[in-house]
Amino acid sequence: MTGWRDRFSRMTGRTRFVVCRLFIHLAGQEVAPLLGVVNRSARQAIDAEGDLKILGEGLVEICQSLLQYDEYWLSAANEGDVFWDEGEASDYFNALFTDSAERYLSEPDVDASASEFDQPLSLPVTRNVVVMITVAYEGEVPELETDLSNVSALKNGLKAIINLHYQENLQAIQVHFSPAQLGDELTNDQLLQHFPELLPL
Amino acid sequence: MSRKFTILLLALTLCWTTIACGGPSETNPQARNVSAPVATSTQLSNGQYPVQQVEYNDADGEYTVFLLNTPPGKPPVIRTQNLQMARLTEEEIKAGQKSYLKVENGQPALYLTEDFKIEYVHNVTETQVNPQTGQQENVVVRRETGFWSPFAGALAGQAIGSLLFRPQYYVPPVYQPGVSVIRGYGGYGSSYNQAVDRYRTRYNAPPAAVRNRQNFRTTGRIRTPSYTRQPTVRTAPRINTGSRPSGSGYGTNTLRPSNRANPSRVRRPSSGSFGSGGRSFGSGRSGSRSFGSGARRR
């Protein structure tokens, strides 16, 4: 599917930027611990003030956990684009951040009051978790620039992301997840409404 | 028959070469209006040019090199982030050689004397909350200038010495306010990433140029301080306002932003997109995409 422009730009030796986004939806009673992994990575990222290297290490952990939870994968989707201009790639990456962020409610939690401490311990466990990973890199990774809506392709794609981190080729990373933490729920209806592109694996 | 074929072939070749010559210039104007009178490294033809002055800006890691004796029609200034540096050998200095810039295959390399001072522009940044968006962002509050002598001091003559004469990438050491000349370097390497890595192992933090390029965004509750010690006791599922699930996200972008006037309209190139929705993956809801009906493809 590489067009003329693609081939021509490669010939003239310009830098190729790829921005791609993966959606993975996991379902089952045991998927909630994954929220711990993504939240830990998020906290590390904030402590490091967004240092890309730390974010990359967190991303590797997330990808590895996702690979370990492969039996709970229920649906997935991916999208991406190739750019020959860094500014365009950057704009697209930021647009994807906004698009991912608008799918969930990210309002700060204000009702967590101390009065709850008296009440008995019980937590609803979510049956669905969606993780959205977006990366930008230079060069070409065929494992990611394809249709990832089947299990083996998705596995290869996640492995390719891990490799990209160790090759120090990641230019930008973002991770979104829903629900936010243990105790929140993502219902099937919300899934259909806010993640319409998910394809069953 | 073969004659017809030859004609066709020649015509095709002509078309191809015309396109090949015309192609890059059509994409250049964008790049040019960012830095109008300044040549990028590739625009300067191969050769050696005496250096008048070099400036390094740690906001984006950009070098500005002022040159002498550039060929007519070529600007005397180049601005690049991709610049290698090397020290002049003792013999060259004895022979009266001054600092110069050498361009080889479009790759510029500075050959500097030991005491050459690069003007160092340090940007003092602060993380401030933008009152309009509520997002945290890095803001340059002050600029300080000093000098950086990458090859000065005790380094010459050490075991590393022979490395100095080969062009390599250098990252300046951490900025010390009040010091007029910063000597030495924070990291070096045959690639920029390697230099940054050496800097990182030494100071346990990325260089200012790398840090300033990072654009960190977060959503959700992960920023709120109470989040780390979240109450684990909750009786009922939180009632979400509306139908949205809760969620959080974070991300860092080190790609240089485009200086387009209207960045909200992201134009996507027509070629090369991929995804699970077939060729034109457009089921996402951001309306600015140039294709995709938004319909669900199943």
Short mmCIF file of C-alpha atoms in Angstrom, two decimals:
data_model
loop_
_atom_site.label_atom_id
_atom_site.label_comp_id
_atom_site.label_asym_id
_atom_site.label_seq_id
_atom_site.Cartn_x
_atom_site.Cartn_y
_atom_site.Cartn_z
CA MET A 1 0.00 0.00 0.00
CA THR A 2 3.01 2.26 -0.22
CA GLY A 3 2.14 5.02 -2.60
CA TRP A 4 4.29 6.86 -5.05
CA ARG A 5 4.98 9.62 -2.62
CA ASP A 6 6.13 7.13 -0.05
CA ARG A 7 8.52 5.46 -2.41
CA PHE A 8 9.75 8.74 -3.77
CA SER A 9 10.38 10.21 -0.33
CA ARG A 10 12.35 7.16 0.63
CA MET A 11 14.44 7.61 -2.46
CA THR A 12 15.26 11.19 -1.60
CA GLY A 13 16.38 10.07 1.84
CA ARG A 14 13.92 11.93 4.03
CA THR A 15 13.15 10.74 7.54
CA ARG A 16 10.09 8.59 7.85
CA PHE A 17 7.95 9.12 10.93
CA VAL A 18 5.27 6.69 11.94
CA VAL A 19 2.58 7.35 14.51
CA CYS A 20 0.43 4.42 15.49
CA ARG A 21 -2.17 3.63 18.09
CA LEU A 22 -3.23 0.27 19.48
CA PHE A 23 -6.40 -0.53 21.37
CA ILE A 24 -6.50 -3.70 23.40
CA HIS A 25 -9.61 -4.74 25.24
CA LEU A 26 -9.29 -7.41 27.88
CA ALA A 27 -12.27 -9.10 29.46
CA GLY A 28 -12.62 -11.48 32.38
CA GLN A 29 -12.67 -11.60 36.13
CA GLU A 30 -8.91 -11.58 36.45
CA VAL A 31 -8.00 -8.59 34.29
CA ALA A 32 -8.20 -5.96 37.03
CA PRO A 33 -4.59 -6.42 38.26
CA LEU A 34 -3.50 -4.94 34.97
CA LEU A 35 -4.76 -1.62 36.28
CA GLY A 36 -2.06 -1.81 38.93
CA VAL A 37 0.61 -2.17 36.26
CA VAL A 38 -0.56 0.79 34.20
CA ASN A 39 -1.08 2.98 37.25
CA ARG A 40 2.40 2.22 38.52
CA SER A 41 3.85 3.19 35.15
CA ALA A 42 1.81 6.37 35.20
CA ARG A 43 3.12 7.34 38.62
CA GLN A 44 6.69 6.62 37.58
CA ALA A 45 6.17 8.81 34.53
CA ILE A 46 4.96 11.68 36.68
CA ASP A 47 7.81 11.30 39.14
CA ALA A 48 10.24 11.49 36.23
CA GLU A 49 8.38 14.50 34.84
CA GLY A 50 7.74 12.73 31.60
CA ASP A 51 11.27 11.56 30.87
CA LEU A 52 10.87 9.55 27.70
CA LYS A 53 13.27 6.87 28.86
CA ILE A 54 11.28 6.19 32.03
CA LEU A 55 8.07 6.20 30.02
CA GLY A 56 9.64 3.67 27.68
CA GLU A 57 10.53 1.40 30.57
CA GLY A 58 6.96 1.63 31.81
CA LEU A 59 5.70 0.91 28.33
CA VAL A 60 7.82 -2.23 28.16
CA GLU A 61 6.30 -3.40 31.44
CA ILE A 62 2.81 -2.73 30.16
CA CYS A 63 3.46 -4.58 26.91
CA GLN A 64 4.91 -7.52 28.79
CA SER A 65 1.91 -7.68 31.12
CA LEU A 66 -0.41 -7.48 28.15
CA LEU A 67 1.43 -10.37 26.53
CA GLN A 68 1.03 -12.38 29.72
CA TYR A 69 -2.70 -11.67 29.78
CA ASP A 70 -3.17 -12.80 26.19
CA GLU A 71 -5.91 -15.31 27.04
CA TYR A 72 -8.14 -12.43 28.17
CA TRP A 73 -7.81 -10.44 24.97
CA LEU A 74 -11.26 -10.07 23.52
CA SER A 75 -11.00 -7.37 20.92
CA ALA A 76 -8.47 -4.97 19.50
CA ALA A 77 -7.96 -2.27 16.92
CA ASN A 78 -5.13 -0.22 15.59
CA GLU A 79 -4.55 2.75 13.36
CA GLY A 80 -1.66 4.82 12.25
CA ASP A 81 -0.08 6.90 9.61
CA VAL A 82 3.23 7.54 7.94
CA PHE A 83 4.62 11.05 7.80
CA TRP A 84 7.55 12.66 6.09
CA ASP A 85 7.27 15.81 8.13
CA GLU A 86 8.06 15.83 11.84
CA GLY A 87 5.62 18.62 12.58
CA GLU A 88 2.74 16.77 10.98
CA ALA A 89 3.59 13.64 12.93
CA SER A 90 3.70 15.67 16.13
CA ASP A 91 0.32 17.24 15.43
CA TYR A 92 -1.19 13.86 14.68
CA PHE A 93 0.25 12.41 17.87
CA ASN A 94 -1.27 15.23 19.91
CA ALA A 95 -4.58 14.81 18.14
CA LEU A 96 -4.55 11.13 19.06
CA PHE A 97 -3.93 12.05 22.69
CA THR A 98 -6.98 14.25 22.71
CA ASP A 99 -9.02 11.61 20.92
CA SER A 100 -8.00 8.91 23.38
CA ALA A 101 -8.62 11.18 26.35
CA GLU A 102 -12.14 12.10 25.34
CA ARG A 103 -13.26 8.51 25.52
CA TYR A 104 -13.23 8.42 29.28
CA LEU A 105 -14.11 10.72 32.12
CA SER A 106 -10.90 12.14 33.48
CA GLU A 107 -12.34 14.51 36.02
CA PRO A 108 -10.45 14.56 39.28
CA ASP A 109 -12.12 12.56 41.94
CA VAL A 110 -13.51 14.87 44.63
CA ASP A 111 -16.01 12.68 46.42
CA ALA A 112 -13.47 10.34 47.99
CA SER A 113 -14.20 11.53 51.49
CA ALA A 114 -12.94 10.15 54.73
CA SER A 115 -16.36 8.95 55.78
CA GLU A 116 -15.95 5.94 53.56
CA PHE A 117 -13.38 4.48 55.90
CA ASP A 118 -16.04 3.20 58.30
CA GLN A 119 -17.68 1.03 55.73
CA PRO A 120 -17.00 -2.63 55.11
CA LEU A 121 -14.46 -3.73 52.56
CA SER A 122 -15.91 -4.59 49.24
CA LEU A 123 -14.80 -3.61 45.80
CA PRO A 124 -16.58 -4.14 42.55
CA VAL A 125 -14.19 -5.72 40.09
CA THR A 126 -14.30 -4.58 36.53
CA ARG A 127 -14.78 -7.19 33.87
CA ASN A 128 -13.37 -5.04 31.09
CA VAL A 129 -10.15 -3.13 30.71
CA VAL A 130 -9.12 -1.13 27.67
CA VAL A 131 -5.53 -0.04 27.16
CA MET A 132 -4.65 2.43 24.41
CA ILE A 133 -1.01 2.70 23.46
CA THR A 134 0.25 5.28 21.00
CA VAL A 135 3.85 5.53 19.91
CA ALA A 136 5.78 7.53 17.36
CA TYR A 137 9.03 6.32 15.89
CA GLU A 138 11.44 6.93 13.07
CA GLY A 139 11.96 4.38 10.37
CA GLU A 140 9.87 1.42 9.44
CA VAL A 141 8.46 -1.42 11.56
CA PRO A 142 6.33 -3.73 9.42
CA GLU A 143 4.95 -5.53 12.49
CA LEU A 144 3.15 -2.37 13.55
CA GLU A 145 2.20 -0.93 10.20
CA THR A 146 -0.40 -3.49 9.41
CA ASP A 147 -3.76 -4.74 10.55
CA LEU A 148 -3.32 -5.93 14.13
CA SER A 149 -6.82 -7.27 14.70
CA ASN A 150 -5.74 -10.86 15.13
CA VAL A 151 -3.95 -12.45 18.05
CA SER A 152 -0.64 -13.35 16.44
CA ALA A 153 -0.25 -9.99 14.68
CA LEU A 154 -1.03 -8.19 17.91
CA LYS A 155 1.54 -10.21 19.80
CA ASN A 156 4.16 -9.37 17.22
CA GLY A 157 3.14 -5.74 17.39
CA LEU A 158 3.59 -5.58 21.15
CA LYS A 159 6.96 -7.26 20.86
CA ALA A 160 7.93 -4.74 18.20
CA ILE A 161 7.09 -1.89 20.58
CA ILE A 162 9.32 -3.44 23.24
CA ASN A 163 12.12 -3.68 20.70
CA LEU A 164 11.62 -0.07 19.67
CA HIS A 165 12.27 1.01 23.24
CA TYR A 166 15.52 -0.90 23.46
CA GLN A 167 16.60 0.38 20.06
CA GLU A 168 16.00 3.88 21.47
CA ASN A 169 13.86 4.66 18.53
CA LEU A 170 10.70 5.83 20.25
CA GLN A 171 10.10 9.53 19.79
CA ALA A 172 6.84 9.82 21.66
CA ILE A 173 4.80 7.58 23.93
CA GLN A 174 1.33 7.78 25.38
CA VAL A 175 -0.70 5.31 27.36
CA HIS A 176 -4.37 5.61 28.24
CA PHE A 177 -6.45 3.16 30.14
CA SER A 178 -9.97 2.77 31.30
CA PRO A 179 -11.19 2.28 34.00
CA ALA A 180 -8.84 4.43 36.03
CA GLN A 181 -8.35 2.24 39.08
CA LEU A 182 -9.49 -0.77 40.98
CA GLY A 183 -13.05 -0.22 42.09
CA ASP A 184 -14.15 1.57 38.93
CA GLU A 185 -16.03 -0.25 36.26
CA LEU A 186 -16.14 -0.30 32.51
CA THR A 187 -19.39 -1.85 31.35
CA ASN A 188 -20.08 -3.54 28.05
CA ASP A 189 -22.38 -0.72 27.01
CA GLN A 190 -19.74 1.92 27.66
CA LEU A 191 -17.33 -0.20 25.68
CA LEU A 192 -19.62 -0.24 22.68
CA GLN A 193 -20.33 3.43 22.91
CA HIS A 194 -16.84 4.81 23.42
CA PHE A 195 -14.65 2.29 21.66
CA PRO A 196 -16.56 1.56 18.48
CA GLU A 197 -13.52 0.56 16.46
CA LEU A 198 -12.71 -2.53 18.52
CA LEU A 199 -12.81 -5.70 16.43
CA PRO A 200 -13.25 -9.10 18.04
CA LEU A 201 -10.10 -11.19 18.00
CA MET B 1 7.42 -2.18 -32.29
CA SER B 2 10.73 -1.88 -30.52
CA ARG B 3 11.00 1.70 -31.68
CA LYS B 4 7.65 2.54 -30.17
CA PHE B 5 8.75 0.89 -26.99
CA THR B 6 11.95 2.91 -26.92
CA ILE B 7 10.01 6.13 -27.36
CA LEU B 8 7.70 5.19 -24.56
CA LEU B 9 10.61 4.28 -22.35
CA LEU B 10 12.38 7.56 -23.05
CA ALA B 11 9.21 9.50 -22.36
CA LEU B 12 8.76 7.70 -19.07
CA THR B 13 12.36 8.38 -18.10
CA LEU B 14 11.89 12.05 -18.88
CA CYS B 15 8.77 12.17 -16.73
CA TRP B 16 10.52 10.41 -13.89
CA THR B 17 13.53 12.71 -13.89
CA THR B 18 11.28 15.76 -14.09
CA ILE B 19 9.34 14.59 -11.08
CA ALA B 20 12.50 13.66 -9.25
CA CYS B 21 13.90 17.14 -9.76
CA GLY B 22 10.69 18.92 -8.97
CA GLY B 23 9.67 16.89 -5.97
CA PRO B 24 11.71 18.18 -3.07
CA SER B 25 11.26 21.83 -3.93
CA GLU B 26 7.54 21.48 -3.61
CA THR B 27 7.82 20.43 0.02
CA ASN B 28 10.53 22.90 0.93
CA PRO B 29 8.54 26.12 1.36
CA GLN B 30 7.13 24.86 4.63
CA ALA B 31 10.52 24.29 6.08
CA ARG B 32 11.83 27.52 4.72
CA ASN B 33 9.33 29.87 6.24
CA VAL B 34 10.36 28.75 9.70
CA SER B 35 13.92 29.93 9.29
CA ALA B 36 13.98 32.12 6.28
CA PRO B 37 17.52 33.36 5.61
CA VAL B 38 19.25 30.38 7.11
CA ALA B 39 20.67 27.40 5.36
CA THR B 40 20.16 23.95 6.68
CA SER B 41 23.23 21.84 6.74
CA THR B 42 22.49 20.07 3.51
CA GLN B 43 22.19 23.28 1.56
CA LEU B 44 25.83 24.15 2.03
CA SER B 45 28.05 22.42 -0.46
CA ASN B 46 30.95 20.30 0.69
CA GLY B 47 34.06 22.12 1.76
CA GLN B 48 35.72 23.98 4.56
CA TYR B 49 34.56 27.33 5.87
CA PRO B 50 36.26 29.47 8.53
CA VAL B 51 34.11 29.93 11.59
CA GLN B 52 33.41 33.36 12.98
CA GLN B 53 31.12 32.52 15.86
CA VAL B 54 29.10 29.59 17.15
CA GLU B 55 26.05 29.80 19.33
CA TYR B 56 24.37 26.96 21.20
CA ASN B 57 20.83 27.26 22.49
CA ASP B 58 19.90 24.72 25.12
CA ALA B 59 16.18 25.22 24.65
CA ASP B 60 16.22 22.96 21.61
CA GLY B 61 19.88 22.02 21.26
CA GLU B 62 20.33 24.09 18.14
CA TYR B 63 23.70 25.35 16.98
CA THR B 64 23.94 28.57 15.01
CA VAL B 65 27.22 28.78 13.14
CA PHE B 66 28.34 32.05 11.54
CA LEU B 67 30.68 31.38 8.68
CA LEU B 68 33.11 33.31 6.56
CA ASN B 69 33.91 32.83 2.90
CA THR B 70 30.69 31.13 1.95
CA PRO B 71 30.13 30.94 -1.79
CA PRO B 72 28.04 33.74 -3.26
CA GLY B 73 24.33 33.11 -2.96
CA LYS B 74 24.74 30.95 0.09
CA PRO B 75 23.81 32.40 3.46
CA PRO B 76 26.70 32.80 5.92
CA VAL B 77 24.73 31.24 8.76
CA ILE B 78 23.73 27.66 9.31
CA ARG B 79 21.38 26.49 11.98
CA THR B 80 21.33 22.83 12.84
CA GLN B 81 20.83 20.42 15.69
CA ASN B 82 22.88 17.81 13.94
CA LEU B 83 26.44 19.03 14.41
CA GLN B 84 29.55 17.05 15.15
CA MET B 85 32.62 18.55 16.76
CA ALA B 86 36.29 17.69 16.91
CA ARG B 87 39.47 19.27 18.21
CA LEU B 88 42.19 20.45 15.93
CA THR B 89 45.40 18.52 16.34
CA GLU B 90 48.52 20.20 17.69
CA GLU B 91 50.17 20.06 14.27
CA GLU B 92 47.27 21.82 12.64
CA ILE B 93 47.30 24.54 15.28
CA LYS B 94 51.05 24.97 14.88
CA ALA B 95 50.55 25.31 11.16
CA GLY B 96 48.28 28.25 11.88
CA GLN B 97 44.99 26.55 11.24
CA LYS B 98 42.00 28.36 12.72
CA SER B 99 38.66 26.85 13.71
CA TYR B 100 36.64 25.83 10.72
CA LEU B 101 33.47 24.06 9.68
CA LYS B 102 33.77 21.14 7.34
CA VAL B 103 30.80 19.90 5.38
CA GLU B 104 31.04 16.37 4.08
CA ASN B 105 28.09 14.68 2.40
CA GLY B 106 25.79 17.25 3.94
CA GLN B 107 27.04 16.47 7.45
CA PRO B 108 28.63 19.51 9.11
CA ALA B 109 31.47 19.08 11.57
CA LEU B 110 33.17 21.79 13.57
CA TYR B 111 36.93 21.59 14.01
CA LEU B 112 37.77 23.80 16.94
CA THR B 113 40.88 25.02 18.67
CA GLU B 114 41.27 24.13 22.31
CA ASP B 115 40.26 27.55 23.60
CA PHE B 116 37.39 28.16 21.21
CA LYS B 117 34.39 29.52 23.04
CA ILE B 118 30.91 28.66 21.93
CA GLU B 119 28.31 31.13 23.05
CA TYR B 120 25.93 29.26 25.30
CA VAL B 121 22.37 30.50 25.63
CA HIS B 122 20.78 29.00 28.70
CA ASN B 123 17.02 29.11 29.07
CA VAL B 124 15.76 29.11 32.60
CA THR B 125 12.47 27.28 32.48
CA GLU B 126 9.77 26.91 35.03
CA THR B 127 6.82 24.60 35.08
CA GLN B 128 3.77 26.76 35.25
CA VAL B 129 0.11 26.01 35.05
CA ASN B 130 -1.41 27.66 32.06
CA PRO B 131 -4.42 29.53 33.46
CA GLN B 132 -6.33 29.08 30.25
CA THR B 133 -6.06 25.35 29.86
CA GLY B 134 -5.13 24.24 33.34
CA GLN B 135 -2.32 22.18 31.86
CA GLN B 136 1.20 22.32 33.17
CA GLU B 137 3.74 23.53 30.70
CA ASN B 138 7.36 24.55 30.53
CA VAL B 139 7.83 28.25 30.16
CA VAL B 140 11.08 30.10 29.50
CA VAL B 141 11.26 32.75 32.18
CA ARG B 142 14.78 34.07 31.62
CA ARG B 143 17.71 33.72 29.29
CA GLU B 144 21.29 33.70 30.41
CA THR B 145 24.33 33.68 28.21
CA GLY B 146 27.72 32.28 28.94
CA PHE B 147 30.44 30.48 27.08
CA TRP B 148 31.14 26.83 26.55
CA SER B 149 34.58 25.52 25.72
CA PRO B 150 34.12 21.87 24.91
CA PHE B 151 37.80 21.05 24.50
CA ALA B 152 39.34 23.27 27.13
CA GLY B 153 40.87 22.20 30.38
CA ALA B 154 42.34 18.99 31.60
CA LEU B 155 40.88 16.79 28.91
CA ALA B 156 43.60 17.31 26.36
CA GLY B 157 46.41 14.86 26.65
CA GLN B 158 44.42 12.31 28.55
CA ALA B 159 43.78 8.80 27.39
CA ILE B 160 40.64 9.98 25.72
CA GLY B 161 42.73 12.44 23.76
CA SER B 162 42.84 10.61 20.48
CA LEU B 163 39.05 10.51 20.42
CA LEU B 164 38.89 14.27 20.49
CA PHE B 165 40.31 14.63 17.00
CA ARG B 166 37.53 12.65 15.41
CA PRO B 167 34.18 14.39 14.81
CA GLN B 168 31.69 13.30 17.42
CA TYR B 169 28.53 14.56 18.99
CA TYR B 170 28.89 16.49 22.22
CA VAL B 171 26.40 17.56 24.83
CA PRO B 172 27.39 20.47 27.08
CA PRO B 173 27.78 19.85 30.80
CA VAL B 174 25.14 20.95 33.20
CA TYR B 175 24.78 24.72 33.27
CA GLN B 176 26.23 26.48 36.28
CA PRO B 177 24.92 29.97 36.81
CA GLY B 178 27.59 32.54 37.40
CA VAL B 179 30.34 30.58 35.69
CA SER B 180 31.43 32.55 32.66
CA VAL B 181 33.08 29.70 30.77
CA ILE B 182 31.86 26.13 31.08
CA ARG B 183 34.67 23.74 30.27
CA GLY B 184 34.46 20.21 29.04
CA TYR B 185 31.40 18.28 28.05
CA GLY B 186 28.57 16.37 29.62
CA GLY B 187 28.52 13.56 27.15
CA TYR B 188 29.96 12.54 23.82
CA GLY B 189 29.32 9.80 21.32
CA SER B 190 29.31 8.80 17.71
CA SER B 191 25.58 9.41 17.67
CA TYR B 192 23.55 12.07 19.38
CA ASN B 193 21.66 9.45 21.36
CA GLN B 194 24.89 8.01 22.66
CA ALA B 195 26.03 11.43 23.82
CA VAL B 196 22.72 11.94 25.58
CA ASP B 197 23.03 8.53 27.22
CA ARG B 198 26.51 9.31 28.55
CA TYR B 199 25.18 12.57 29.91
CA ARG B 200 22.33 10.69 31.55
CA THR B 201 24.59 8.20 33.30
CA ARG B 202 26.72 11.07 34.58
CA TYR B 203 24.01 13.40 35.85
CA ASN B 204 21.12 10.96 36.11
CA ALA B 205 18.91 13.33 34.14
CA PRO B 206 18.51 14.14 30.47
CA PRO B 207 20.24 17.26 29.08
CA ALA B 208 18.29 20.49 28.98
CA ALA B 209 17.85 20.31 25.22
CA VAL B 210 16.23 16.89 25.50
CA ARG B 211 14.18 17.76 28.55
CA ASN B 212 12.84 20.94 27.03
CA ARG B 213 11.66 19.10 23.97
CA GLN B 214 9.58 16.74 26.04
CA ASN B 215 5.96 17.66 26.08
CA PHE B 216 4.33 15.74 28.90
CA ARG B 217 0.57 15.45 29.18
CA THR B 218 -1.59 13.64 31.68
CA THR B 219 -5.27 13.16 32.19
CA GLY B 220 -7.38 11.73 34.92
CA ARG B 221 -6.57 11.45 38.56
CA ILE B 222 -2.99 10.30 38.28
CA ARG B 223 -1.71 13.84 38.92
CA THR B 224 -3.66 14.51 42.09
CA PRO B 225 -1.47 14.04 45.16
CA SER B 226 -4.01 12.02 47.08
CA TYR B 227 -4.08 9.48 44.35
CA THR B 228 -0.96 7.69 45.52
CA ARG B 229 -2.58 6.89 48.83
CA GLN B 230 -6.01 6.21 47.52
CA PRO B 231 -8.60 4.87 49.90
CA THR B 232 -9.02 1.20 49.26
CA VAL B 233 -12.42 0.99 50.87
CA ARG B 234 -15.38 1.79 48.74
CA THR B 235 -18.79 0.29 49.18
CA ALA B 236 -20.64 1.03 46.01
CA PRO B 237 -19.37 1.53 42.52
CA ARG B 238 -18.84 5.16 41.91
CA ILE B 239 -21.72 6.67 40.01
CA ASN B 240 -20.28 8.11 36.85
CA THR B 241 -21.77 11.32 35.64
CA GLY B 242 -23.07 10.46 32.24
CA SER B 243 -22.12 7.26 30.57
CA ARG B 244 -18.38 7.61 30.40
CA PRO B 245 -16.14 5.17 32.17
CA SER B 246 -13.32 6.51 34.29
CA GLY B 247 -9.83 6.48 32.92
CA SER B 248 -6.41 8.02 32.96
CA GLY B 249 -3.68 8.66 30.49
CA TYR B 250 -0.23 10.11 30.17
CA GLY B 251 2.15 10.72 27.35
CA THR B 252 5.35 12.41 26.30
CA ASN B 253 5.98 13.84 22.89
CA THR B 254 9.49 14.74 21.82
CA LEU B 255 8.68 15.38 18.20
CA ARG B 256 9.20 18.96 17.17
CA PRO B 257 5.83 20.65 16.82
CA SER B 258 4.90 22.14 13.51
CA ASN B 259 4.71 25.90 13.55
CA ARG B 260 1.56 25.86 11.55
CA ALA B 261 -0.91 28.64 12.18
CA ASN B 262 -3.83 26.32 12.62
CA PRO B 263 -2.59 23.09 14.13
CA SER B 264 -6.03 21.85 15.07
CA ARG B 265 -6.68 20.87 11.50
CA VAL B 266 -4.32 18.01 11.19
CA ARG B 267 -3.77 17.20 7.58
CA ARG B 268 -2.93 13.61 7.04
CA PRO B 269 -1.04 12.54 4.00
CA SER B 270 -3.00 10.41 1.66
CA SER B 271 -0.48 7.64 1.41
CA GLY B 272 0.76 5.16 3.86
CA SER B 273 -1.94 4.94 6.45
CA PHE B 274 -2.63 1.56 7.96
CA GLY B 275 -4.80 -0.01 10.58
CA SER B 276 -7.34 -2.62 11.42
CA GLY B 277 -10.20 -0.94 9.63
CA GLY B 278 -8.90 -1.60 6.17
CA ARG B 279 -7.14 0.95 4.05
CA SER B 280 -9.00 4.01 5.20
CA PHE B 281 -9.20 3.52 8.88
CA GLY B 282 -11.63 6.18 9.90
CA SER B 283 -13.79 4.87 12.65
CA GLY B 284 -12.24 7.17 15.19
CA ARG B 285 -14.27 10.17 16.10
CA SER B 286 -11.89 13.03 15.63
CA GLY B 287 -13.61 14.95 12.89
CA SER B 288 -10.50 16.48 11.47
CA ARG B 289 -9.49 13.38 9.56
CA SER B 290 -9.44 13.82 5.88
CA PHE B 291 -11.13 10.51 5.28
CA GLY B 292 -13.37 8.06 7.02
CA SER B 293 -17.07 8.29 7.40
CA GLY B 294 -17.09 7.54 11.08
CA ALA B 295 -19.29 4.59 10.37
CA ARG B 296 -18.53 1.36 12.07
CA ARG B 297 -16.76 -1.05 9.81
CA ARG B 298 -17.54 -4.58 10.61
#
